[in-house]
Coordinates of C-alpha atoms and ligand atoms in Angstrom, one line a residue:
Chain A
M1 CA 119.5 49.8 68.4
P2 CA 116.5 49.2 66.3
G3 CA 113.9 46.7 67.6
P4 CA 113.1 43.4 65.8
V5 CA 112.3 43.7 62.1
V6 CA 109.5 41.2 62.3
I7 CA 107.4 40.3 65.4
L8 CA 104.7 37.6 65.1
E9 CA 102.8 37.0 68.3
N10 CA 100.5 34.1 68.7
V11 CA 99.4 34.3 65.0
D12 CA 96.8 31.9 63.8
K13 CA 95.5 31.5 60.3
I14 CA 92.3 29.5 59.6
F15 CA 91.3 29.3 55.9
G16 CA 87.4 29.0 55.5
E17 CA 86.8 29.3 59.1
G18 CA 83.6 27.5 60.2
A19 CA 83.3 25.6 56.9
S20 CA 83.5 21.8 57.1
D21 CA 86.7 21.9 55.0
Q22 CA 88.4 24.6 57.0
V23 CA 92.3 24.5 57.2
H24 CA 94.2 25.5 60.2
A25 CA 97.1 26.6 58.3
L26 CA 99.1 28.5 61.1
K27 CA 98.8 27.8 64.8
E28 CA 100.3 29.9 67.7
I29 CA 103.2 31.3 65.7
D30 CA 105.6 33.3 67.7
L31 CA 108.5 34.6 65.7
R32 CA 111.1 37.4 66.1
I33 CA 113.4 38.3 63.5
E34 CA 116.2 40.8 64.1
Q35 CA 117.5 43.2 61.4
N36 CA 119.9 41.7 59.0
E37 CA 119.0 38.1 59.9
F38 CA 118.7 35.5 57.2
I39 CA 115.9 33.2 58.1
S40 CA 114.9 29.9 56.4
L41 CA 111.5 28.3 56.8
I42 CA 111.6 24.7 56.1
G43 CA 108.8 22.0 56.7
P44 CA 106.6 19.3 54.8
S45 CA 104.6 20.5 51.8
G46 CA 101.3 22.2 52.9
C47 CA 102.6 23.0 56.3
G48 CA 102.0 26.8 55.9
K49 CA 105.3 28.2 55.0
S50 CA 103.9 30.4 52.1
T51 CA 101.1 31.4 54.4
L52 CA 103.4 32.5 57.0
L53 CA 105.4 34.6 54.4
R54 CA 102.2 36.1 53.2
V55 CA 101.0 37.1 56.7
V56 CA 104.5 38.9 57.1
G57 CA 103.9 40.6 53.7
D58 CA 100.3 41.6 54.6
L59 CA 98.9 39.6 51.7
V60 CA 96.8 37.4 54.1
Q61 CA 95.1 38.6 57.2
P62 CA 95.9 36.6 60.2
T63 CA 92.7 35.1 62.0
S64 CA 94.1 36.2 65.3
G65 CA 97.4 37.4 66.7
V66 CA 99.6 40.4 65.8
A67 CA 102.1 41.0 63.1
A68 CA 104.4 44.0 63.5
I69 CA 107.0 44.9 61.0
N70 CA 109.8 47.5 61.2
G71 CA 107.9 48.7 64.3
K72 CA 104.7 49.3 62.5
S73 CA 101.7 47.3 61.3
A74 CA 102.4 44.8 58.4
R75 CA 100.0 46.9 56.3
Q76 CA 101.9 50.1 57.0
A77 CA 105.1 48.4 56.1
R78 CA 103.5 47.2 52.8
L79 CA 102.3 50.8 52.1
D80 CA 105.9 52.0 52.8
Q81 CA 107.2 49.6 50.2
D82 CA 109.4 47.7 52.7
Y83 CA 109.0 44.3 51.0
G84 CA 110.5 42.7 48.1
I85 CA 108.5 39.5 47.3
V86 CA 109.6 36.4 45.1
F87 CA 106.5 34.1 44.8
Q88 CA 106.7 30.4 44.3
A89 CA 105.6 30.9 40.7
A90 CA 107.4 33.6 38.7
T91 CA 104.4 35.8 38.1
L92 CA 105.7 37.8 35.4
Y93 CA 103.5 40.2 33.3
D94 CA 103.2 38.6 29.8
W95 CA 102.9 41.9 28.1
R96 CA 106.2 43.1 29.4
T97 CA 109.6 42.2 28.2
V98 CA 112.1 40.8 30.6
A99 CA 113.6 44.2 31.2
K100 CA 110.3 45.9 31.6
N101 CA 109.3 43.2 34.1
V102 CA 112.4 44.0 36.3
Q103 CA 111.4 47.7 35.9
L104 CA 108.0 47.3 37.2
P105 CA 108.6 48.1 40.9
L106 CA 111.1 50.8 39.8
E107 CA 108.4 52.6 37.9
L108 CA 105.9 52.3 40.6
M109 CA 108.5 53.7 43.1
Q110 CA 109.3 56.7 40.8
F111 CA 112.9 56.0 40.3
S112 CA 114.6 58.3 37.8
R113 CA 115.0 57.2 34.2
S114 CA 118.7 56.7 34.4
E115 CA 118.5 54.9 37.7
K116 CA 115.8 52.6 36.4
E117 CA 118.0 51.7 33.4
S118 CA 121.3 51.1 35.3
R119 CA 119.5 49.1 38.0
T120 CA 117.7 46.9 35.4
Q121 CA 121.0 46.3 33.6
A122 CA 122.8 45.4 36.8
M123 CA 120.1 43.1 37.9
L124 CA 119.9 41.3 34.6
E125 CA 123.7 40.9 34.6
L126 CA 123.3 39.4 38.1
V127 CA 120.9 36.7 37.0
E128 CA 122.7 36.3 33.6
L129 CA 119.8 37.3 31.5
S130 CA 121.3 40.5 29.8
D131 CA 120.9 38.7 26.4
F132 CA 117.2 38.3 27.0
A133 CA 116.2 41.8 28.0
G134 CA 114.0 42.3 25.0
H135 CA 112.3 38.8 25.2
Y136 CA 108.8 38.2 26.4
P137 CA 108.2 35.8 29.4
W138 CA 106.8 33.0 27.2
Q139 CA 110.1 32.9 25.4
L140 CA 111.9 31.8 28.6
S141 CA 112.2 28.6 30.4
G142 CA 110.7 28.2 33.8
G143 CA 114.0 28.7 35.6
M144 CA 114.9 31.7 33.5
Q145 CA 111.4 33.3 34.4
Q146 CA 112.1 32.6 38.0
R147 CA 115.5 34.5 37.8
V148 CA 113.6 37.4 36.3
A149 CA 111.3 37.5 39.3
I150 CA 114.4 37.5 41.5
A151 CA 116.0 40.4 39.7
R152 CA 112.7 42.3 40.1
A153 CA 112.6 41.8 43.7
L154 CA 116.1 42.7 44.4
S155 CA 116.1 45.8 42.0
F156 CA 114.8 48.3 44.6
E157 CA 116.7 47.0 47.6
P158 CA 113.8 46.4 49.9
S159 CA 114.4 46.4 53.6
I160 CA 112.7 42.9 53.9
L161 CA 113.0 40.2 51.2
L162 CA 110.4 37.5 51.3
M163 CA 111.4 34.6 49.0
D164 CA 109.1 31.5 48.5
E165 CA 111.3 28.6 47.2
P166 CA 113.0 31.3 44.7
F167 CA 115.6 28.7 43.5
G168 CA 113.3 25.6 43.3
A169 CA 113.1 25.6 39.5
L170 CA 116.9 26.0 38.9
D171 CA 119.6 23.6 38.2
E172 CA 122.2 22.8 40.9
M173 CA 125.0 25.0 39.4
T174 CA 122.8 28.2 38.9
R175 CA 121.3 27.7 42.3
E176 CA 124.7 27.6 44.0
R177 CA 125.8 30.6 42.2
L178 CA 122.6 32.6 43.0
N179 CA 122.9 31.5 46.6
L180 CA 126.4 33.2 46.8
E181 CA 125.0 36.2 44.9
L182 CA 122.1 36.6 47.3
L183 CA 124.4 36.3 50.3
N184 CA 126.6 39.0 48.6
I185 CA 123.7 41.4 48.3
W186 CA 122.4 40.6 51.8
R187 CA 125.8 41.3 53.3
K188 CA 126.2 44.6 51.4
T189 CA 122.9 46.0 52.5
D190 CA 120.7 45.9 55.7
T191 CA 118.2 43.5 54.1
T192 CA 116.4 41.1 56.3
V193 CA 115.7 37.8 54.4
L194 CA 112.7 35.4 55.1
F195 CA 113.4 32.5 52.8
V196 CA 111.3 29.3 52.2
T197 CA 113.0 26.2 50.9
H198 CA 112.7 22.4 50.7
S199 CA 116.5 22.0 50.7
I200 CA 118.2 21.3 54.0
T201 CA 121.7 22.0 52.6
E202 CA 120.5 25.4 51.1
A203 CA 118.8 26.4 54.5
V204 CA 122.0 25.6 56.5
F205 CA 124.3 27.2 53.9
L206 CA 122.3 30.5 53.6
S207 CA 120.8 31.2 57.0
T208 CA 121.6 32.6 60.3
R209 CA 118.6 30.7 61.7
V210 CA 116.5 27.9 60.4
I211 CA 112.8 27.5 61.4
V212 CA 111.3 24.1 61.1
M213 CA 107.5 23.7 60.8
S214 CA 105.0 20.9 61.2
A215 CA 101.9 20.4 59.2
R216 CA 98.2 20.6 60.1
P217 CA 98.1 22.8 62.1
G218 CA 101.2 24.5 60.9
R219 CA 103.5 25.2 64.0
I220 CA 107.1 26.1 64.7
T221 CA 108.6 23.0 66.1
A222 CA 112.3 24.0 66.1
D223 CA 114.4 27.2 65.9
I224 CA 117.9 26.3 65.1
A225 CA 120.7 29.0 65.1
I226 CA 123.3 28.4 62.3
D227 CA 126.6 29.4 63.9
L228 CA 128.9 28.9 60.9
P229 CA 131.3 31.7 60.2
Q230 CA 130.6 34.5 57.8
P231 CA 131.1 35.1 54.9
R232 CA 129.7 31.8 53.7
N233 CA 131.7 30.5 50.6
A234 CA 132.7 27.1 49.0
E235 CA 134.6 26.1 52.2
T236 CA 131.7 26.4 54.3
R237 CA 130.2 23.3 52.7
S238 CA 133.1 21.3 53.8
N239 CA 133.1 22.5 57.4
V240 CA 132.4 19.8 59.9
R241 CA 129.9 22.0 61.7
F242 CA 128.0 22.3 58.3
F243 CA 127.2 18.5 58.5
E244 CA 126.4 18.5 62.1
L245 CA 123.8 21.4 61.5
E246 CA 122.4 19.6 58.4
T247 CA 121.9 16.5 60.7
T248 CA 120.2 18.6 63.5
V249 CA 117.8 20.2 61.0
R250 CA 117.0 16.7 59.3
E251 CA 116.4 15.3 62.8
A252 CA 114.1 18.3 63.7
L253 CA 112.2 17.8 60.5
R254 CA 111.7 14.1 61.3
V255 CA 110.4 14.7 64.6
S256 CA 108.0 17.4 63.3
E257 CA 106.7 15.1 60.7
A258 CA 106.4 12.2 63.1
G259 CA 104.6 14.4 65.6
E260 CA 102.1 15.3 62.8
A261 CA 100.1 12.1 62.8
P262 CA 98.1 12.4 66.1
E263 CA 97.4 16.2 65.4
R264 CA 95.4 15.2 62.4
K265 CA 92.8 13.3 64.5
P266 CA 89.8 15.3 65.4
A267 CA 89.7 15.9 69.1
Chain B
M1 CA 99.2 24.1 12.2
S2 CA 99.2 24.1 8.3
E3 CA 101.4 26.3 6.3
P4 CA 100.0 29.8 5.5
R5 CA 100.1 29.1 1.8
Q6 CA 98.0 26.0 2.3
R7 CA 95.6 27.9 4.5
F8 CA 95.0 30.4 1.8
W9 CA 94.8 27.9 -1.2
A10 CA 92.4 25.5 0.4
P11 CA 89.4 27.9 0.8
A12 CA 90.3 29.7 -2.5
V13 CA 89.9 26.4 -4.4
I14 CA 86.6 25.6 -2.7
L15 CA 85.4 29.2 -3.5
V16 CA 86.2 28.7 -7.1
V17 CA 84.5 25.2 -7.4
L18 CA 81.3 26.6 -5.6
V19 CA 81.1 29.5 -8.0
V20 CA 81.5 27.3 -11.0
L21 CA 79.0 24.8 -9.7
W22 CA 76.5 27.7 -9.0
E23 CA 77.0 29.1 -12.5
S24 CA 76.6 25.8 -14.4
L25 CA 73.6 24.6 -12.2
V26 CA 71.7 27.8 -12.7
T27 CA 72.5 27.5 -16.5
A28 CA 71.6 23.8 -16.7
F29 CA 68.2 24.1 -14.9
N30 CA 67.4 27.5 -16.4
I31 CA 66.6 28.8 -13.0
Q32 CA 64.9 32.2 -13.0
Q33 CA 67.1 35.2 -12.3
F34 CA 64.8 36.5 -9.6
L35 CA 65.2 33.2 -7.6
L36 CA 69.1 32.9 -8.0
P37 CA 71.1 35.0 -10.5
K38 CA 74.2 33.6 -12.0
P39 CA 77.5 34.6 -10.4
S40 CA 78.5 36.0 -13.6
A41 CA 75.4 38.3 -13.8
I42 CA 76.1 39.5 -10.3
A43 CA 79.8 40.1 -11.1
G44 CA 78.7 42.0 -14.2
N45 CA 77.4 44.7 -12.0
L46 CA 80.8 45.4 -10.5
V47 CA 83.2 44.5 -13.3
R48 CA 82.9 43.4 -16.9
V49 CA 85.3 42.1 -19.6
A50 CA 84.9 42.9 -23.3
A51 CA 86.8 40.8 -25.9
L52 CA 87.2 42.1 -29.5
D53 CA 87.3 39.0 -31.7
P54 CA 88.5 39.6 -35.4
S55 CA 86.7 36.5 -36.6
I56 CA 83.3 38.1 -35.9
S57 CA 82.0 40.7 -38.4
G58 CA 79.2 43.2 -38.1
E59 CA 78.4 46.3 -36.0
G60 CA 79.7 46.5 -32.5
E61 CA 76.9 47.2 -30.2
D62 CA 77.2 49.8 -27.3
I63 CA 77.7 47.7 -24.2
S64 CA 77.4 50.5 -21.7
L65 CA 73.9 49.4 -20.6
E66 CA 74.6 45.8 -20.2
N67 CA 75.6 44.1 -17.0
R68 CA 76.9 40.8 -18.5
F69 CA 80.3 39.9 -17.1
F70 CA 81.8 38.8 -20.4
T71 CA 80.8 40.1 -23.8
V72 CA 82.3 39.3 -27.2
L73 CA 82.4 42.1 -29.7
P74 CA 83.4 42.2 -33.4
A75 CA 86.9 43.8 -33.8
E76 CA 85.6 46.4 -36.3
L77 CA 83.8 48.7 -33.8
S78 CA 81.9 51.9 -34.6
P79 CA 84.1 54.9 -33.7
E80 CA 81.7 55.8 -30.8
T81 CA 81.8 52.4 -29.2
Q82 CA 85.6 52.2 -29.7
A83 CA 85.9 55.6 -27.9
S84 CA 83.6 54.7 -25.1
L85 CA 85.5 51.4 -24.5
E86 CA 88.9 53.3 -24.5
E87 CA 87.6 55.9 -22.2
A88 CA 85.9 53.5 -19.6
R89 CA 88.5 50.8 -19.5
W90 CA 90.6 50.0 -16.6
L91 CA 92.9 47.6 -18.4
A92 CA 93.5 46.6 -22.0
F93 CA 95.7 43.7 -23.1
N94 CA 96.1 41.3 -26.1
L95 CA 95.7 37.6 -25.5
G96 CA 95.4 34.9 -28.3
G97 CA 94.7 37.3 -31.2
R98 CA 92.0 39.0 -29.2
R99 CA 92.0 42.3 -27.5
F100 CA 90.6 42.4 -23.9
F101 CA 89.1 45.4 -22.2
V102 CA 88.4 45.2 -18.4
L103 CA 85.7 47.8 -17.5
P104 CA 83.8 48.8 -14.5
G105 CA 80.5 47.1 -14.1
S106 CA 77.3 49.0 -15.0
N107 CA 76.3 49.5 -11.3
L108 CA 79.7 49.8 -9.8
T109 CA 79.5 53.5 -9.2
P110 CA 76.2 53.7 -7.3
I111 CA 77.1 50.5 -5.4
L112 CA 80.4 51.9 -4.3
A113 CA 78.9 55.3 -3.3
A114 CA 76.3 53.6 -1.4
S115 CA 78.9 51.3 0.4
W116 CA 80.9 54.2 1.2
F117 CA 78.1 56.0 2.8
T118 CA 77.1 53.0 4.8
L119 CA 80.6 52.1 5.9
K120 CA 81.0 55.6 7.4
E121 CA 77.8 54.9 9.4
A122 CA 79.1 51.6 10.6
L123 CA 82.5 53.0 11.4
G124 CA 81.1 56.0 13.2
G125 CA 78.8 53.8 15.3
M126 CA 81.7 51.5 16.0
A127 CA 83.9 54.3 17.3
M128 CA 81.2 55.6 19.5
G129 CA 80.2 52.1 20.8
T130 CA 83.8 51.2 21.5
V131 CA 84.5 54.4 23.2
A132 CA 81.4 54.1 25.3
G133 CA 81.8 50.4 26.0
I134 CA 85.4 50.9 27.2
A135 CA 84.6 54.0 29.4
V136 CA 81.7 52.1 31.2
A137 CA 83.8 49.0 31.6
V138 CA 86.6 51.0 33.2
A139 CA 84.3 53.0 35.3
T140 CA 82.6 49.8 36.6
T141 CA 86.0 48.2 37.4
R142 CA 87.3 51.4 39.2
W143 CA 84.3 51.8 41.2
T144 CA 83.1 48.2 42.1
A145 CA 79.8 49.5 43.5
T146 CA 78.9 50.8 40.0
R147 CA 79.5 47.4 38.5
E148 CA 77.2 45.5 40.9
A149 CA 74.5 48.2 40.3
L150 CA 74.8 48.2 36.5
L151 CA 75.9 44.7 35.4
P152 CA 72.4 43.1 35.7
F153 CA 70.9 45.8 33.5
A154 CA 73.8 45.4 31.0
I155 CA 73.2 41.7 30.9
A156 CA 69.4 42.0 30.6
A157 CA 69.9 44.7 27.8
N158 CA 72.3 42.5 26.0
S159 CA 69.6 39.9 25.4
M160 CA 67.3 42.4 23.7
P161 CA 66.9 42.4 19.9
I162 CA 68.4 45.8 19.5
I163 CA 67.6 46.2 15.8
A164 CA 64.0 46.4 16.9
F165 CA 64.9 50.0 18.0
A166 CA 65.8 51.0 14.4
P167 CA 62.5 52.6 13.6
I168 CA 62.6 54.4 16.7
M169 CA 66.1 55.8 16.2
N170 CA 65.1 56.7 12.6
N171 CA 62.3 58.7 14.4
W172 CA 64.4 60.3 16.9
F173 CA 67.4 61.5 14.6
G174 CA 65.5 61.7 11.2
I175 CA 65.6 58.9 8.5
D176 CA 68.1 60.7 6.3
N177 CA 70.5 61.6 9.2
P178 CA 73.4 59.1 9.3
F179 CA 73.3 59.6 12.9
S180 CA 70.2 57.4 13.2
K181 CA 72.0 54.5 11.9
M182 CA 75.3 55.2 13.9
A183 CA 73.0 55.2 17.0
I184 CA 71.8 51.7 16.2
V185 CA 75.3 50.5 15.6
T186 CA 76.5 52.2 18.8
I187 CA 73.9 50.5 20.9
M188 CA 74.5 47.0 19.2
I189 CA 78.1 47.0 19.7
F190 CA 78.1 48.6 23.3
F191 CA 77.4 45.4 25.0
P192 CA 79.9 43.0 23.4
I193 CA 82.5 45.7 23.9
M194 CA 81.7 46.4 27.4
I195 CA 81.2 42.9 28.7
N196 CA 84.3 41.6 27.1
T197 CA 86.4 44.6 28.4
V198 CA 84.9 44.1 32.0
R199 CA 85.8 40.3 31.7
G200 CA 89.3 41.2 30.9
L201 CA 89.7 44.0 33.6
V202 CA 88.4 41.7 36.3
S203 CA 89.9 38.2 35.4
V204 CA 93.4 39.2 36.7
D205 CA 95.5 36.5 38.0
A206 CA 95.5 36.7 41.9
R207 CA 99.3 36.5 42.2
S208 CA 99.7 39.3 39.6
L209 CA 97.4 41.5 41.8
E210 CA 99.3 40.5 45.0
L211 CA 102.5 41.6 43.4
M212 CA 101.0 45.1 42.8
R213 CA 99.6 45.1 46.4
S214 CA 103.1 44.3 47.7
Y215 CA 104.5 47.3 45.9
A216 CA 101.7 49.5 47.5
A217 CA 100.5 50.3 44.0
S218 CA 97.4 52.6 43.8
D219 CA 94.1 51.6 42.2
S220 CA 94.9 53.6 39.2
E221 CA 98.4 52.2 38.9
I222 CA 96.9 48.7 39.0
L223 CA 94.3 49.8 36.4
I224 CA 96.9 51.1 33.9
K225 CA 99.7 48.6 34.5
L226 CA 97.9 45.3 35.1
R227 CA 94.1 45.4 34.4
I228 CA 94.1 47.3 31.1
P229 CA 97.0 45.3 29.5
N230 CA 95.3 42.2 30.7
A231 CA 92.0 43.2 29.1
L232 CA 93.3 44.0 25.7
P233 CA 93.0 40.3 24.3
S234 CA 89.3 40.2 25.3
L235 CA 88.8 43.7 24.1
F236 CA 89.9 42.5 20.7
S237 CA 87.5 39.6 20.8
G238 CA 84.7 42.1 21.5
L239 CA 85.8 44.2 18.6
K240 CA 85.8 41.3 16.2
V241 CA 82.2 40.5 17.2
A242 CA 81.5 44.3 17.0
G243 CA 83.1 44.5 13.5
A244 CA 80.5 42.0 12.1
L245 CA 77.5 43.6 14.0
A246 CA 78.4 47.1 12.7
M247 CA 77.7 46.5 9.0
I248 CA 74.6 44.4 10.0
G249 CA 73.3 47.2 12.2
A250 CA 73.9 49.9 9.6
I251 CA 72.3 48.0 6.7
V252 CA 69.3 46.6 8.5
G253 CA 68.8 50.0 10.1
E254 CA 68.6 51.4 6.4
Y255 CA 66.0 48.7 5.5
F256 CA 63.6 50.7 7.8
G257 CA 64.4 53.9 5.7
G258 CA 67.2 56.0 4.8
P259 CA 68.6 58.2 2.1
R260 CA 68.5 56.9 -1.6
I261 CA 72.4 56.7 -1.3
A262 CA 72.4 54.2 1.5
L263 CA 73.4 50.5 0.8
G264 CA 70.4 49.1 2.6
V265 CA 68.1 51.3 0.6
F266 CA 69.8 50.5 -2.7
I267 CA 69.4 46.8 -1.9
T268 CA 65.6 47.1 -1.1
Q269 CA 65.0 49.2 -4.1
E270 CA 66.8 46.9 -6.5
A271 CA 65.0 43.9 -5.2
A272 CA 61.7 45.9 -5.5
L273 CA 62.5 46.5 -9.2
F274 CA 63.4 42.9 -9.9
R275 CA 67.0 43.8 -10.5
F276 CA 68.2 41.0 -8.4
A277 CA 71.7 40.6 -9.8
S278 CA 72.4 44.3 -8.8
A279 CA 70.9 43.7 -5.3
W280 CA 73.1 40.6 -4.9
A281 CA 76.1 42.6 -6.1
A282 CA 75.5 45.2 -3.3
I283 CA 75.2 42.3 -0.8
L284 CA 78.6 40.9 -2.0
V285 CA 80.3 44.4 -1.6
A286 CA 78.7 44.5 2.0
C287 CA 80.3 41.1 2.7
L288 CA 83.6 42.2 1.4
L289 CA 83.5 45.4 3.5
G290 CA 82.6 43.2 6.6
I291 CA 85.6 41.1 6.0
A292 CA 87.8 44.1 5.5
I293 CA 86.8 45.4 8.9
Y294 CA 87.6 42.1 10.4
L295 CA 91.0 42.1 8.8
V296 CA 91.9 45.6 10.0
I297 CA 91.0 44.6 13.6
L298 CA 93.0 41.4 13.2
L299 CA 96.0 43.5 11.9
A300 CA 95.6 46.1 14.9
E301 CA 95.5 43.2 17.2
R302 CA 98.6 41.8 16.0
L303 CA 100.4 45.2 16.3
A304 CA 99.0 46.0 19.7
L305 CA 99.6 42.4 21.3
P306 CA 103.0 41.1 20.0
W307 CA 103.4 39.3 23.3
H308 CA 100.0 37.3 23.0
P309 CA 100.0 33.5 22.9
T310 CA 98.0 33.5 19.6
F311 CA 101.0 34.9 17.8
R312 CA 103.6 32.7 19.4
A313 CA 105.8 31.5 16.6
Ligands
LIG1 N1 93.9 30.9 49.9 C1 93.7 29.7 50.6 N2 92.5 29.4 50.8 C2 92.3 28.3 51.6 N3 93.2 27.5 51.8 C3 94.5 27.7 51.7 C4 94.8 29.0 51.0 N4 96.1 29.1 50.9 C5 96.7 28.0 51.5 N5 95.7 27.2 52.0 C6 95.9 26.1 52.9 O1 96.8 26.2 53.8 C7 97.8 25.2 54.0 C8 99.1 25.7 53.9 O2 99.4 26.2 52.7 P1 100.8 26.8 52.2 O3 100.7 27.2 50.7 O4 101.1 27.9 53.2 O5 101.9 25.6 52.3 P2 103.3 25.6 52.0 O6 103.9 25.2 53.3 O7 103.8 26.8 51.4 O8 103.4 24.3 51.0 P3 104.4 24.0 49.8 O9 105.7 23.6 50.4 O10 103.7 22.9 49.1 O11 104.4 25.3 49.0 C9 97.4 24.2 52.9 O12 96.7 23.1 53.5 C10 96.5 24.9 51.9 O13 95.6 24.0 51.4
LIG2 MG1 104.4 27.2 49.4

């Protein structure tokens, strides 16, 4: 039995420490994520969700505390190419076509030529962009660009998927379809997902656990297990338990936002 | 944005109006040719038109020594003149009962030879300066310490009037050695190329860099797959500046001395001999070459950056 995939212990992140405009983005974060969990982070804008994701991905160094991933340091996990990241903005390379953008990690990870091509094709089919393989990013809508970024992150089957509001720019229909596709991929592989969203419905539908955060300083205020049966599908949404859990998350969010006000005052 | 057709016609019409105005003002005020030659006299050095008019009688003179743009000759020519016209002509056609001959101008051959010589200097210097500028830019980005050590010097050197080194380069490499002019051009364009390339290599979007980091890409992979493609647009801006500087550098370098065949030497000599129309004709060709270099760079840019916003339809 392998240990937790993600361990955060007492992690603090202060941007611009010591300066008059310092931001206490994360405070005393303790988080354990087991293999094959699907965790959603939810909380008000600016509460530190992206920062938490970036600490896990070794893109931001915590001011204090420990981040251990897959039993090693976050840095080592990054060097071992354990992460697939979807940023809040698509972050495509302008000079690469859609297909070439999806291929970027495959090139860097020395996949064989045939493997590169078959995976790129499969991923573009998944996000329904096969007809746009030869287009450049500027020829795509914002939502299409975001789908390319998702295809790119999934293409090499990373052991940990870090997704920062990946479906935020998409219409409801595409979003629901990609939710199901993401769950499919997650079920078929050993992937562990850390998923940031603003949608309570999406968080409850996708996750095995929902983590609720409060702002300034960013803290974990609730950790709600989502005990809906797997696999999730259209019926899940009409489950009574689904509505109960939505209410629980909404309530936890309200409490966390209400509790925010006194925190802001300087001590 | 206007139609391409319109973008071409508007400047073309203005050019024609200016040339006609220039010609008529110089004629009307009888301006001395050493102050300002007529456009037709300048053009006559490069291309001439002879019209054989049957209504004029008498002996046709030999026009081979004249640099008038347009000459009217009697239709009945002496056999020698007839033969020399037929031999030299590029084009002959009949229009309105007259026979027209389009001939090379009286100074076309020396001007073209001089231009070709100077163009080779400019292009040679441009090639060396571009390679050196890119190499130094990549090295300074690859090893950050180098950049911090070198960049202040580069910026200081960039504000020097580099053309002032021309006599020294002539001294180092020899006045008649084309390498002396290539060296000036190289130094002149090195800085715009290097600084533009460094800017492009360094000004990489932070998220794009994080993406590379998340894949554990090495520095060389980041350089090849992110920084260099990201630098291409600003490299091309540098090349456009360099293209203009290259002809200037080579010609001005030749003003400080060079072989008789060089364009800068040709211009100074013609001016010294009061043959201003021919000096102006040489300058005109230098301008056209500068424009040609610019257009070639523009074309290369279009081919190299099909993805760039400038070319968005
Ligand atoms: N690189 C940085 N430098 C300084 N401050 C930062 C930096 N990144 C984030 N912050 C600050 O940290 C806080 C948390 O930011 P973060 O991006 O993690 O929020 P978020 O929860 O993802 O918000 P949103 O839902 O709007 O995306 C914000 O107050 C932000 O201003
Ligand atoms: Mg965010």
